[in-house]
């Protein structure tokens, strides 16, 4: 019995490395250093690529001219490419009425279905033009509403790397891979994703990341592996609600 439980926990514990804000303009020094780490430990991360970056904060970072060629190289290595917003420009404010109740600014939440569909289609068009296949999405600042989900589904995207819970789940016809923490943290049980922002990292953050990978490389999973772990049992519905309550309180208190 005990060995069965141990096996179950091992099979359902893992972390997907999600890198946010991948664009022409970014912290390329840390990206290159991260890439060497991923090579060393044979890690296949998921990259949140901004297709039409117009975010002034992000545009202040160094620009790489052959960016899309680089994205194709990453994809060829088996890394997962995800669409992270379209322009990454926040033009709406949520009043905690967004899908996950995080609040804050948004590129999508609060816009009509028509406008959101247009934004999503513009993003997809860029990937198509660059011959890069994508199947998933995550919104800047984690902010969605029902229209975002509808716009995504209308555009053929049915996977989101965001959400609460200890295991991936399906809701409203979308597969969600939960993203719980901003720090790289491995829980004793559960499958979820990180949200790493290399642009805001210093050398100490990177050293911590390297140590984490060194000690936990066997727990790092691929995107396909995370999708295989979708669980919609009733007990997980309860866990999802509990995790949501705890995290909303934590985020409210600003313990990122
Ligand atoms: Zn972002």
PDB file of C-alpha atoms and ligand atoms in Angstrom:
ATOM      1  CA  UNK A   1       0.000   0.000   0.000  1.00  0.00           C
ATOM      2  CA  UNK A   2       2.714   2.451   1.082  1.00  0.00           C
ATOM      3  CA  UNK A   3       4.759   1.766  -2.032  1.00  0.00           C
ATOM      4  CA  UNK A   4       1.647   2.354  -4.140  1.00  0.00           C
ATOM      5  CA  UNK A   5       1.126   5.758  -2.518  1.00  0.00           C
ATOM      6  CA  UNK A   6       4.802   6.615  -2.990  1.00  0.00           C
ATOM      7  CA  UNK A   7       4.545   5.660  -6.656  1.00  0.00           C
ATOM      8  CA  UNK A   8       1.405   7.771  -7.071  1.00  0.00           C
ATOM      9  CA  UNK A   9       3.071  10.804  -5.481  1.00  0.00           C
ATOM     10  CA  UNK A  10       6.220  10.429  -7.590  1.00  0.00           C
ATOM     11  CA  UNK A  11       4.176  10.104 -10.775  1.00  0.00           C
ATOM     12  CA  UNK A  12       2.180  13.216  -9.939  1.00  0.00           C
ATOM     13  CA  UNK A  13       4.950  15.523  -8.788  1.00  0.00           C
ATOM     14  CA  UNK A  14       6.789  17.722 -11.207  1.00  0.00           C
ATOM     15  CA  UNK A  15       7.516  21.206 -12.363  1.00  0.00           C
ATOM     16  CA  UNK A  16       7.340  22.688 -15.826  1.00  0.00           C
ATOM     17  CA  UNK A  17       9.807  25.503 -16.464  1.00  0.00           C
ATOM     18  CA  UNK A  18       7.837  28.388 -17.990  1.00  0.00           C
ATOM     19  CA  UNK A  19       9.815  31.447 -19.096  1.00  0.00           C
ATOM     20  CA  UNK A  20       7.779  34.613 -19.559  1.00  0.00           C
ATOM     21  CA  UNK A  21       8.274  37.681 -21.746  1.00  0.00           C
ATOM     22  CA  UNK A  22      10.402  36.070 -24.445  1.00  0.00           C
ATOM     23  CA  UNK A  23      10.708  38.686 -27.206  1.00  0.00           C
ATOM     24  CA  UNK A  24      13.209  40.446 -29.498  1.00  0.00           C
ATOM     25  CA  UNK A  25      14.031  42.760 -26.605  1.00  0.00           C
ATOM     26  CA  UNK A  26      15.004  40.915 -23.448  1.00  0.00           C
ATOM     27  CA  UNK A  27      17.840  40.020 -21.058  1.00  0.00           C
ATOM     28  CA  UNK A  28      19.796  37.978 -23.596  1.00  0.00           C
ATOM     29  CA  UNK A  29      22.769  37.398 -21.258  1.00  0.00           C
ATOM     30  CA  UNK A  30      20.629  35.479 -18.776  1.00  0.00           C
ATOM     31  CA  UNK A  31      18.727  33.749 -21.584  1.00  0.00           C
ATOM     32  CA  UNK A  32      21.998  32.368 -22.957  1.00  0.00           C
ATOM     33  CA  UNK A  33      23.111  31.253 -19.511  1.00  0.00           C
ATOM     34  CA  UNK A  34      19.726  29.588 -18.939  1.00  0.00           C
ATOM     35  CA  UNK A  35      19.961  27.830 -22.290  1.00  0.00           C
ATOM     36  CA  UNK A  36      23.311  26.267 -21.268  1.00  0.00           C
ATOM     37  CA  UNK A  37      21.711  25.036 -18.041  1.00  0.00           C
ATOM     38  CA  UNK A  38      18.783  23.526 -19.951  1.00  0.00           C
ATOM     39  CA  UNK A  39      21.279  21.773 -22.248  1.00  0.00           C
ATOM     40  CA  UNK A  40      23.303  20.471 -19.312  1.00  0.00           C
ATOM     41  CA  UNK A  41      20.272  18.999 -17.517  1.00  0.00           C
ATOM     42  CA  UNK A  42      18.325  18.101 -20.686  1.00  0.00           C
ATOM     43  CA  UNK A  43      15.433  20.335 -19.713  1.00  0.00           C
ATOM     44  CA  UNK A  44      12.788  21.323 -22.233  1.00  0.00           C
ATOM     45  CA  UNK A  45      11.114  24.514 -20.996  1.00  0.00           C
ATOM     46  CA  UNK A  46       8.023  26.249 -22.313  1.00  0.00           C
ATOM     47  CA  UNK A  47       8.690  29.742 -23.637  1.00  0.00           C
ATOM     48  CA  UNK A  48       6.016  32.427 -23.504  1.00  0.00           C
ATOM     49  CA  UNK A  49       6.818  34.305 -26.692  1.00  0.00           C
ATOM     50  CA  UNK A  50       5.246  37.752 -27.212  1.00  0.00           C
ATOM     51  CA  UNK A  51       4.402  37.830 -30.930  1.00  0.00           C
ATOM     52  CA  UNK A  52       4.031  41.607 -31.447  1.00  0.00           C
ATOM     53  CA  UNK A  53       5.789  43.156 -28.454  1.00  0.00           C
ATOM     54  CA  UNK A  54       4.914  46.839 -27.993  1.00  0.00           C
ATOM     55  CA  UNK A  55       5.383  46.996 -24.205  1.00  0.00           C
ATOM     56  CA  UNK A  56       7.614  50.017 -23.486  1.00  0.00           C
ATOM     57  CA  UNK A  57       9.148  48.445 -20.352  1.00  0.00           C
ATOM     58  CA  UNK A  58      10.180  45.361 -22.284  1.00  0.00           C
ATOM     59  CA  UNK A  59      11.358  47.366 -25.308  1.00  0.00           C
ATOM     60  CA  UNK A  60      14.063  48.924 -23.112  1.00  0.00           C
ATOM     61  CA  UNK A  61      16.033  45.623 -23.132  1.00  0.00           C
ATOM     62  CA  UNK A  62      18.669  44.734 -25.765  1.00  0.00           C
ATOM     63  CA  UNK A  63      17.255  43.688 -29.147  1.00  0.00           C
ATOM     64  CA  UNK A  64      18.139  40.536 -31.086  1.00  0.00           C
ATOM     65  CA  UNK A  65      17.678  40.970 -34.848  1.00  0.00           C
ATOM     66  CA  UNK A  66      17.412  37.282 -35.765  1.00  0.00           C
ATOM     67  CA  UNK A  67      14.898  36.631 -32.997  1.00  0.00           C
ATOM     68  CA  UNK A  68      12.441  34.457 -34.939  1.00  0.00           C
ATOM     69  CA  UNK A  69      15.262  32.339 -36.330  1.00  0.00           C
ATOM     70  CA  UNK A  70      16.273  31.766 -32.697  1.00  0.00           C
ATOM     71  CA  UNK A  71      12.694  30.775 -31.745  1.00  0.00           C
ATOM     72  CA  UNK A  72      12.676  28.196 -34.563  1.00  0.00           C
ATOM     73  CA  UNK A  73      15.985  26.797 -33.221  1.00  0.00           C
ATOM     74  CA  UNK A  74      14.499  26.473 -29.735  1.00  0.00           C
ATOM     75  CA  UNK A  75      11.452  24.741 -31.175  1.00  0.00           C
ATOM     76  CA  UNK A  76      13.688  22.329 -33.099  1.00  0.00           C
ATOM     77  CA  UNK A  77      15.297  21.363 -29.781  1.00  0.00           C
ATOM     78  CA  UNK A  78      11.895  20.206 -28.562  1.00  0.00           C
ATOM     79  CA  UNK A  79      11.185  23.275 -26.433  1.00  0.00           C
ATOM     80  CA  UNK A  80       7.519  24.237 -26.322  1.00  0.00           C
ATOM     81  CA  UNK A  81       6.613  27.629 -27.777  1.00  0.00           C
ATOM     82  CA  UNK A  82       3.540  29.281 -26.276  1.00  0.00           C
ATOM     83  CA  UNK A  83       1.838  32.559 -27.157  1.00  0.00           C
ATOM     84  CA  UNK A  84       2.152  35.112 -24.342  1.00  0.00           C
ATOM     85  CA  UNK A  85      -0.365  37.850 -25.166  1.00  0.00           C
ATOM     86  CA  UNK A  86      -0.134  39.689 -28.464  1.00  0.00           C
ATOM     87  CA  UNK A  87       1.429  43.127 -27.836  1.00  0.00           C
ATOM     88  CA  UNK A  88       1.841  42.747 -24.036  1.00  0.00           C
ATOM     89  CA  UNK A  89       0.387  46.263 -23.642  1.00  0.00           C
ATOM     90  CA  UNK A  90      -2.106  46.658 -20.794  1.00  0.00           C
ATOM     91  CA  UNK A  91      -5.025  48.829 -21.879  1.00  0.00           C
ATOM     92  CA  UNK A  92      -7.640  47.679 -19.356  1.00  0.00           C
ATOM     93  CA  UNK A  93      -7.851  47.570 -15.594  1.00  0.00           C
ATOM     94  CA  UNK A  94      -9.586  44.656 -13.912  1.00  0.00           C
ATOM     95  CA  UNK A  95     -11.430  45.109 -10.668  1.00  0.00           C
ATOM     96  CA  UNK A  96     -10.682  41.591  -9.462  1.00  0.00           C
ATOM     97  CA  UNK A  97     -13.451  40.498 -11.854  1.00  0.00           C
ATOM     98  CA  UNK A  98     -10.962  38.602 -13.998  1.00  0.00           C
ATOM     99  CA  UNK A  99     -11.232  34.830 -14.416  1.00  0.00           C
ATOM    100  CA  UNK A 100      -8.794  33.941 -11.611  1.00  0.00           C
ATOM    101  CA  UNK A 101      -9.625  36.946  -9.428  1.00  0.00           C
ATOM    102  CA  UNK A 102      -6.033  38.287  -9.385  1.00  0.00           C
ATOM    103  CA  UNK A 103      -6.955  41.830 -10.376  1.00  0.00           C
ATOM    104  CA  UNK A 104      -4.490  44.264 -11.927  1.00  0.00           C
ATOM    105  CA  UNK A 105      -3.970  45.520 -15.458  1.00  0.00           C
ATOM    106  CA  UNK A 106      -4.796  43.490 -18.532  1.00  0.00           C
ATOM    107  CA  UNK A 107      -4.272  43.227 -22.269  1.00  0.00           C
ATOM    108  CA  UNK A 108      -7.462  41.154 -22.638  1.00  0.00           C
ATOM    109  CA  UNK A 109      -9.879  41.103 -19.703  1.00  0.00           C
ATOM    110  CA  UNK A 110     -12.706  43.621 -20.114  1.00  0.00           C
ATOM    111  CA  UNK A 111     -12.488  43.859 -23.905  1.00  0.00           C
ATOM    112  CA  UNK A 112     -15.349  42.667 -26.133  1.00  0.00           C
ATOM    113  CA  UNK A 113     -15.185  39.212 -27.678  1.00  0.00           C
ATOM    114  CA  UNK A 114     -14.633  40.873 -31.047  1.00  0.00           C
ATOM    115  CA  UNK A 115     -11.581  42.852 -29.901  1.00  0.00           C
ATOM    116  CA  UNK A 116     -10.137  39.916 -27.969  1.00  0.00           C
ATOM    117  CA  UNK A 117     -10.559  37.632 -30.986  1.00  0.00           C
ATOM    118  CA  UNK A 118      -8.751  40.224 -33.110  1.00  0.00           C
ATOM    119  CA  UNK A 119      -5.882  40.418 -30.593  1.00  0.00           C
ATOM    120  CA  UNK A 120      -5.545  36.624 -30.455  1.00  0.00           C
ATOM    121  CA  UNK A 121      -5.705  36.302 -34.261  1.00  0.00           C
ATOM    122  CA  UNK A 122      -3.016  38.989 -34.705  1.00  0.00           C
ATOM    123  CA  UNK A 123      -0.773  37.032 -32.367  1.00  0.00           C
ATOM    124  CA  UNK A 124      -1.408  33.730 -34.137  1.00  0.00           C
ATOM    125  CA  UNK A 125      -0.783  35.379 -37.520  1.00  0.00           C
ATOM    126  CA  UNK A 126       2.743  36.341 -36.461  1.00  0.00           C
ATOM    127  CA  UNK A 127       3.529  32.737 -35.463  1.00  0.00           C
ATOM    128  CA  UNK A 128       2.044  31.488 -38.742  1.00  0.00           C
ATOM    129  CA  UNK A 129       4.110  34.007 -40.745  1.00  0.00           C
ATOM    130  CA  UNK A 130       7.202  32.777 -38.928  1.00  0.00           C
ATOM    131  CA  UNK A 131       6.223  29.116 -39.486  1.00  0.00           C
ATOM    132  CA  UNK A 132       6.097  28.334 -35.779  1.00  0.00           C
ATOM    133  CA  UNK A 133       3.324  26.055 -34.605  1.00  0.00           C
ATOM    134  CA  UNK A 134       1.735  26.877 -31.261  1.00  0.00           C
ATOM    135  CA  UNK A 135      -1.064  25.208 -29.325  1.00  0.00           C
ATOM    136  CA  UNK A 136      -1.142  27.088 -26.013  1.00  0.00           C
ATOM    137  CA  UNK A 137      -1.450  30.565 -24.555  1.00  0.00           C
ATOM    138  CA  UNK A 138      -0.989  32.528 -21.350  1.00  0.00           C
ATOM    139  CA  UNK A 139      -2.058  36.121 -20.820  1.00  0.00           C
ATOM    140  CA  UNK A 140       0.178  38.905 -19.536  1.00  0.00           C
ATOM    141  CA  UNK A 141      -0.488  39.459 -15.821  1.00  0.00           C
ATOM    142  CA  UNK A 142      -2.597  36.241 -15.638  1.00  0.00           C
ATOM    143  CA  UNK A 143      -5.761  38.206 -16.504  1.00  0.00           C
ATOM    144  CA  UNK A 144      -8.520  36.583 -18.557  1.00  0.00           C
ATOM    145  CA  UNK A 145     -12.295  36.701 -18.717  1.00  0.00           C
ATOM    146  CA  UNK A 146     -14.920  34.477 -20.351  1.00  0.00           C
ATOM    147  CA  UNK A 147     -14.386  36.330 -23.661  1.00  0.00           C
ATOM    148  CA  UNK A 148     -10.669  35.509 -23.606  1.00  0.00           C
ATOM    149  CA  UNK A 149     -11.460  31.811 -23.312  1.00  0.00           C
ATOM    150  CA  UNK A 150     -14.047  32.072 -26.116  1.00  0.00           C
ATOM    151  CA  UNK A 151     -11.647  34.047 -28.354  1.00  0.00           C
ATOM    152  CA  UNK A 152      -8.944  31.418 -27.796  1.00  0.00           C
ATOM    153  CA  UNK A 153     -11.278  28.511 -28.552  1.00  0.00           C
ATOM    154  CA  UNK A 154     -12.610  30.281 -31.671  1.00  0.00           C
ATOM    155  CA  UNK A 155      -8.997  30.574 -32.795  1.00  0.00           C
ATOM    156  CA  UNK A 156      -8.172  26.914 -32.136  1.00  0.00           C
ATOM    157  CA  UNK A 157      -6.221  27.334 -28.867  1.00  0.00           C
ATOM    158  CA  UNK A 158      -7.465  25.117 -26.048  1.00  0.00           C
ATOM    159  CA  UNK A 159      -4.536  25.070 -23.613  1.00  0.00           C
ATOM    160  CA  UNK A 160      -3.577  27.692 -21.000  1.00  0.00           C
ATOM    161  CA  UNK A 161      -0.568  27.672 -18.673  1.00  0.00           C
ATOM    162  CA  UNK A 162      -2.126  29.393 -15.686  1.00  0.00           C
ATOM    163  CA  UNK A 163      -4.632  28.660 -12.968  1.00  0.00           C
ATOM    164  CA  UNK A 164      -4.953  27.206  -9.518  1.00  0.00           C
ATOM    165  CA  UNK A 165      -4.755  23.620  -8.371  1.00  0.00           C
ATOM    166  CA  UNK A 166      -2.227  20.896  -7.741  1.00  0.00           C
ATOM    167  CA  UNK A 167      -2.760  19.053 -11.014  1.00  0.00           C
ATOM    168  CA  UNK A 168      -3.618  20.119 -14.564  1.00  0.00           C
ATOM    169  CA  UNK A 169      -7.368  20.167 -15.194  1.00  0.00           C
ATOM    170  CA  UNK A 170     -10.009  20.895 -17.831  1.00  0.00           C
ATOM    171  CA  UNK A 171     -12.542  23.694 -17.374  1.00  0.00           C
ATOM    172  CA  UNK A 172     -14.861  25.388 -19.887  1.00  0.00           C
ATOM    173  CA  UNK A 173     -13.351  23.289 -22.668  1.00  0.00           C
ATOM    174  CA  UNK A 174      -9.796  24.490 -21.923  1.00  0.00           C
ATOM    175  CA  UNK A 175      -6.881  22.514 -20.464  1.00  0.00           C
ATOM    176  CA  UNK A 176      -5.175  24.439 -17.644  1.00  0.00           C
ATOM    177  CA  UNK A 177      -1.649  23.757 -16.345  1.00  0.00           C
ATOM    178  CA  UNK A 178      -1.580  25.513 -12.942  1.00  0.00           C
ATOM    179  CA  UNK A 179       0.934  28.245 -12.173  1.00  0.00           C
ATOM    180  CA  UNK A 180       1.110  28.926  -8.456  1.00  0.00           C
ATOM    181  CA  UNK A 181       4.321  30.694  -7.480  1.00  0.00           C
ATOM    182  CA  UNK A 182       6.734  33.278  -8.797  1.00  0.00           C
ATOM    183  CA  UNK A 183       9.681  31.595  -7.122  1.00  0.00           C
ATOM    184  CA  UNK A 184      10.958  28.278  -8.411  1.00  0.00           C
ATOM    185  CA  UNK A 185       9.462  25.984  -5.855  1.00  0.00           C
ATOM    186  CA  UNK A 186       8.828  22.259  -5.858  1.00  0.00           C
ATOM    187  CA  UNK A 187       5.856  21.158  -3.820  1.00  0.00           C
ATOM    188  CA  UNK A 188       5.915  17.646  -2.288  1.00  0.00           C
ATOM    189  CA  UNK A 189       2.961  16.794  -4.533  1.00  0.00           C
ATOM    190  CA  UNK A 190       1.465  18.207  -7.707  1.00  0.00           C
ATOM    191  CA  UNK A 191       2.240  19.200 -11.277  1.00  0.00           C
ATOM    192  CA  UNK A 192       2.599  22.848 -12.083  1.00  0.00           C
ATOM    193  CA  UNK A 193       4.471  25.531 -13.915  1.00  0.00           C
ATOM    194  CA  UNK A 194       6.890  28.271 -12.897  1.00  0.00           C
ATOM    195  CA  UNK A 195       6.620  31.865 -14.137  1.00  0.00           C
ATOM    196  CA  UNK A 196      10.209  32.999 -14.623  1.00  0.00           C
ATOM    197  CA  UNK A 197      10.950  36.594 -15.634  1.00  0.00           C
ATOM    198  CA  UNK A 198      14.634  36.679 -16.588  1.00  0.00           C
ATOM    199  CA  UNK A 199      14.376  40.416 -17.323  1.00  0.00           C
ATOM    200  CA  UNK A 200      13.962  41.151 -13.641  1.00  0.00           C
ATOM    201  CA  UNK A 201      16.580  38.705 -12.388  1.00  0.00           C
ATOM    202  CA  UNK A 202      19.987  39.517 -10.939  1.00  0.00           C
ATOM    203  CA  UNK A 203      22.960  37.165 -10.580  1.00  0.00           C
ATOM    204  CA  UNK A 204      21.729  35.876  -7.209  1.00  0.00           C
ATOM    205  CA  UNK A 205      18.351  34.897  -8.694  1.00  0.00           C
ATOM    206  CA  UNK A 206      20.151  33.059 -11.460  1.00  0.00           C
ATOM    207  CA  UNK A 207      22.446  31.243  -8.993  1.00  0.00           C
ATOM    208  CA  UNK A 208      19.386  30.142  -7.005  1.00  0.00           C
ATOM    209  CA  UNK A 209      17.804  28.868 -10.220  1.00  0.00           C
ATOM    210  CA  UNK A 210      20.969  26.934 -11.118  1.00  0.00           C
ATOM    211  CA  UNK A 211      21.048  25.353  -7.648  1.00  0.00           C
ATOM    212  CA  UNK A 212      17.389  24.450  -7.923  1.00  0.00           C
ATOM    213  CA  UNK A 213      17.925  22.726 -11.277  1.00  0.00           C
ATOM    214  CA  UNK A 214      21.027  20.947  -9.990  1.00  0.00           C
ATOM    215  CA  UNK A 215      19.085  19.479  -7.078  1.00  0.00           C
ATOM    216  CA  UNK A 216      15.772  18.812  -8.833  1.00  0.00           C
ATOM    217  CA  UNK A 217      16.544  18.125 -12.474  1.00  0.00           C
ATOM    218  CA  UNK A 218      14.767  14.747 -12.188  1.00  0.00           C
ATOM    219  CA  UNK A 219      11.551  16.554 -11.218  1.00  0.00           C
ATOM    220  CA  UNK A 220      11.507  18.896 -14.214  1.00  0.00           C
ATOM    221  CA  UNK A 221       8.900  17.795 -16.737  1.00  0.00           C
ATOM    222  CA  UNK A 222       8.040  18.630 -20.339  1.00  0.00           C
ATOM    223  CA  UNK A 223       4.873  20.320 -21.504  1.00  0.00           C
ATOM    224  CA  UNK A 224       3.547  17.066 -22.998  1.00  0.00           C
ATOM    225  CA  UNK A 225       4.161  15.315 -19.683  1.00  0.00           C
ATOM    226  CA  UNK A 226       2.151  18.020 -17.865  1.00  0.00           C
ATOM    227  CA  UNK A 227      -0.746  17.608 -20.324  1.00  0.00           C
ATOM    228  CA  UNK A 228      -0.799  13.846 -19.675  1.00  0.00           C
ATOM    229  CA  UNK A 229      -1.475  14.527 -15.996  1.00  0.00           C
ATOM    230  CA  UNK A 230      -4.839  16.226 -16.432  1.00  0.00           C
ATOM    231  CA  UNK A 231      -7.096  15.192 -13.578  1.00  0.00           C
ATOM    232  CA  UNK A 232     -10.732  16.150 -13.203  1.00  0.00           C
ATOM    233  CA  UNK A 233     -11.663  13.964 -10.215  1.00  0.00           C
ATOM    234  CA  UNK A 234     -14.096  15.459  -7.756  1.00  0.00           C
ATOM    235  CA  UNK A 235     -11.480  15.490  -4.963  1.00  0.00           C
ATOM    236  CA  UNK A 236      -9.253  17.732  -7.088  1.00  0.00           C
ATOM    237  CA  UNK A 237     -12.114  20.162  -7.581  1.00  0.00           C
ATOM    238  CA  UNK A 238     -12.074  20.654  -3.806  1.00  0.00           C
ATOM    239  CA  UNK A 239      -8.282  20.976  -3.684  1.00  0.00           C
ATOM    240  CA  UNK A 240      -8.452  23.549  -6.485  1.00  0.00           C
ATOM    241  CA  UNK A 241     -10.883  25.692  -4.503  1.00  0.00           C
ATOM    242  CA  UNK A 242      -8.714  25.442  -1.367  1.00  0.00           C
ATOM    243  CA  UNK A 243      -5.512  26.346  -3.216  1.00  0.00           C
ATOM    244  CA  UNK A 244      -7.332  29.287  -4.803  1.00  0.00           C
ATOM    245  CA  UNK A 245      -8.442  30.613  -1.436  1.00  0.00           C
ATOM    246  CA  UNK A 246      -4.968  30.289   0.096  1.00  0.00           C
ATOM    247  CA  UNK A 247      -3.214  31.881  -2.874  1.00  0.00           C
ATOM    248  CA  UNK A 248      -5.657  34.741  -3.210  1.00  0.00           C
ATOM    249  CA  UNK A 249      -4.955  35.607   0.413  1.00  0.00           C
ATOM    250  CA  UNK A 250      -1.199  35.300  -0.126  1.00  0.00           C
ATOM    251  CA  UNK A 251      -1.274  37.444  -3.245  1.00  0.00           C
ATOM    252  CA  UNK A 252      -3.470  39.963  -1.490  1.00  0.00           C
ATOM    253  CA  UNK A 253      -0.833  40.239   1.238  1.00  0.00           C
ATOM    254  CA  UNK A 254       1.754  40.557  -1.521  1.00  0.00           C
ATOM    255  CA  UNK A 255       3.860  37.537  -0.543  1.00  0.00           C
ATOM    256  CA  UNK A 256       4.972  36.914  -4.090  1.00  0.00           C
TER     257      UNK A 256
HETATM  258 ZN1  LIG B   1       4.492  38.944 -19.457  1.00  0.00          ZN
END
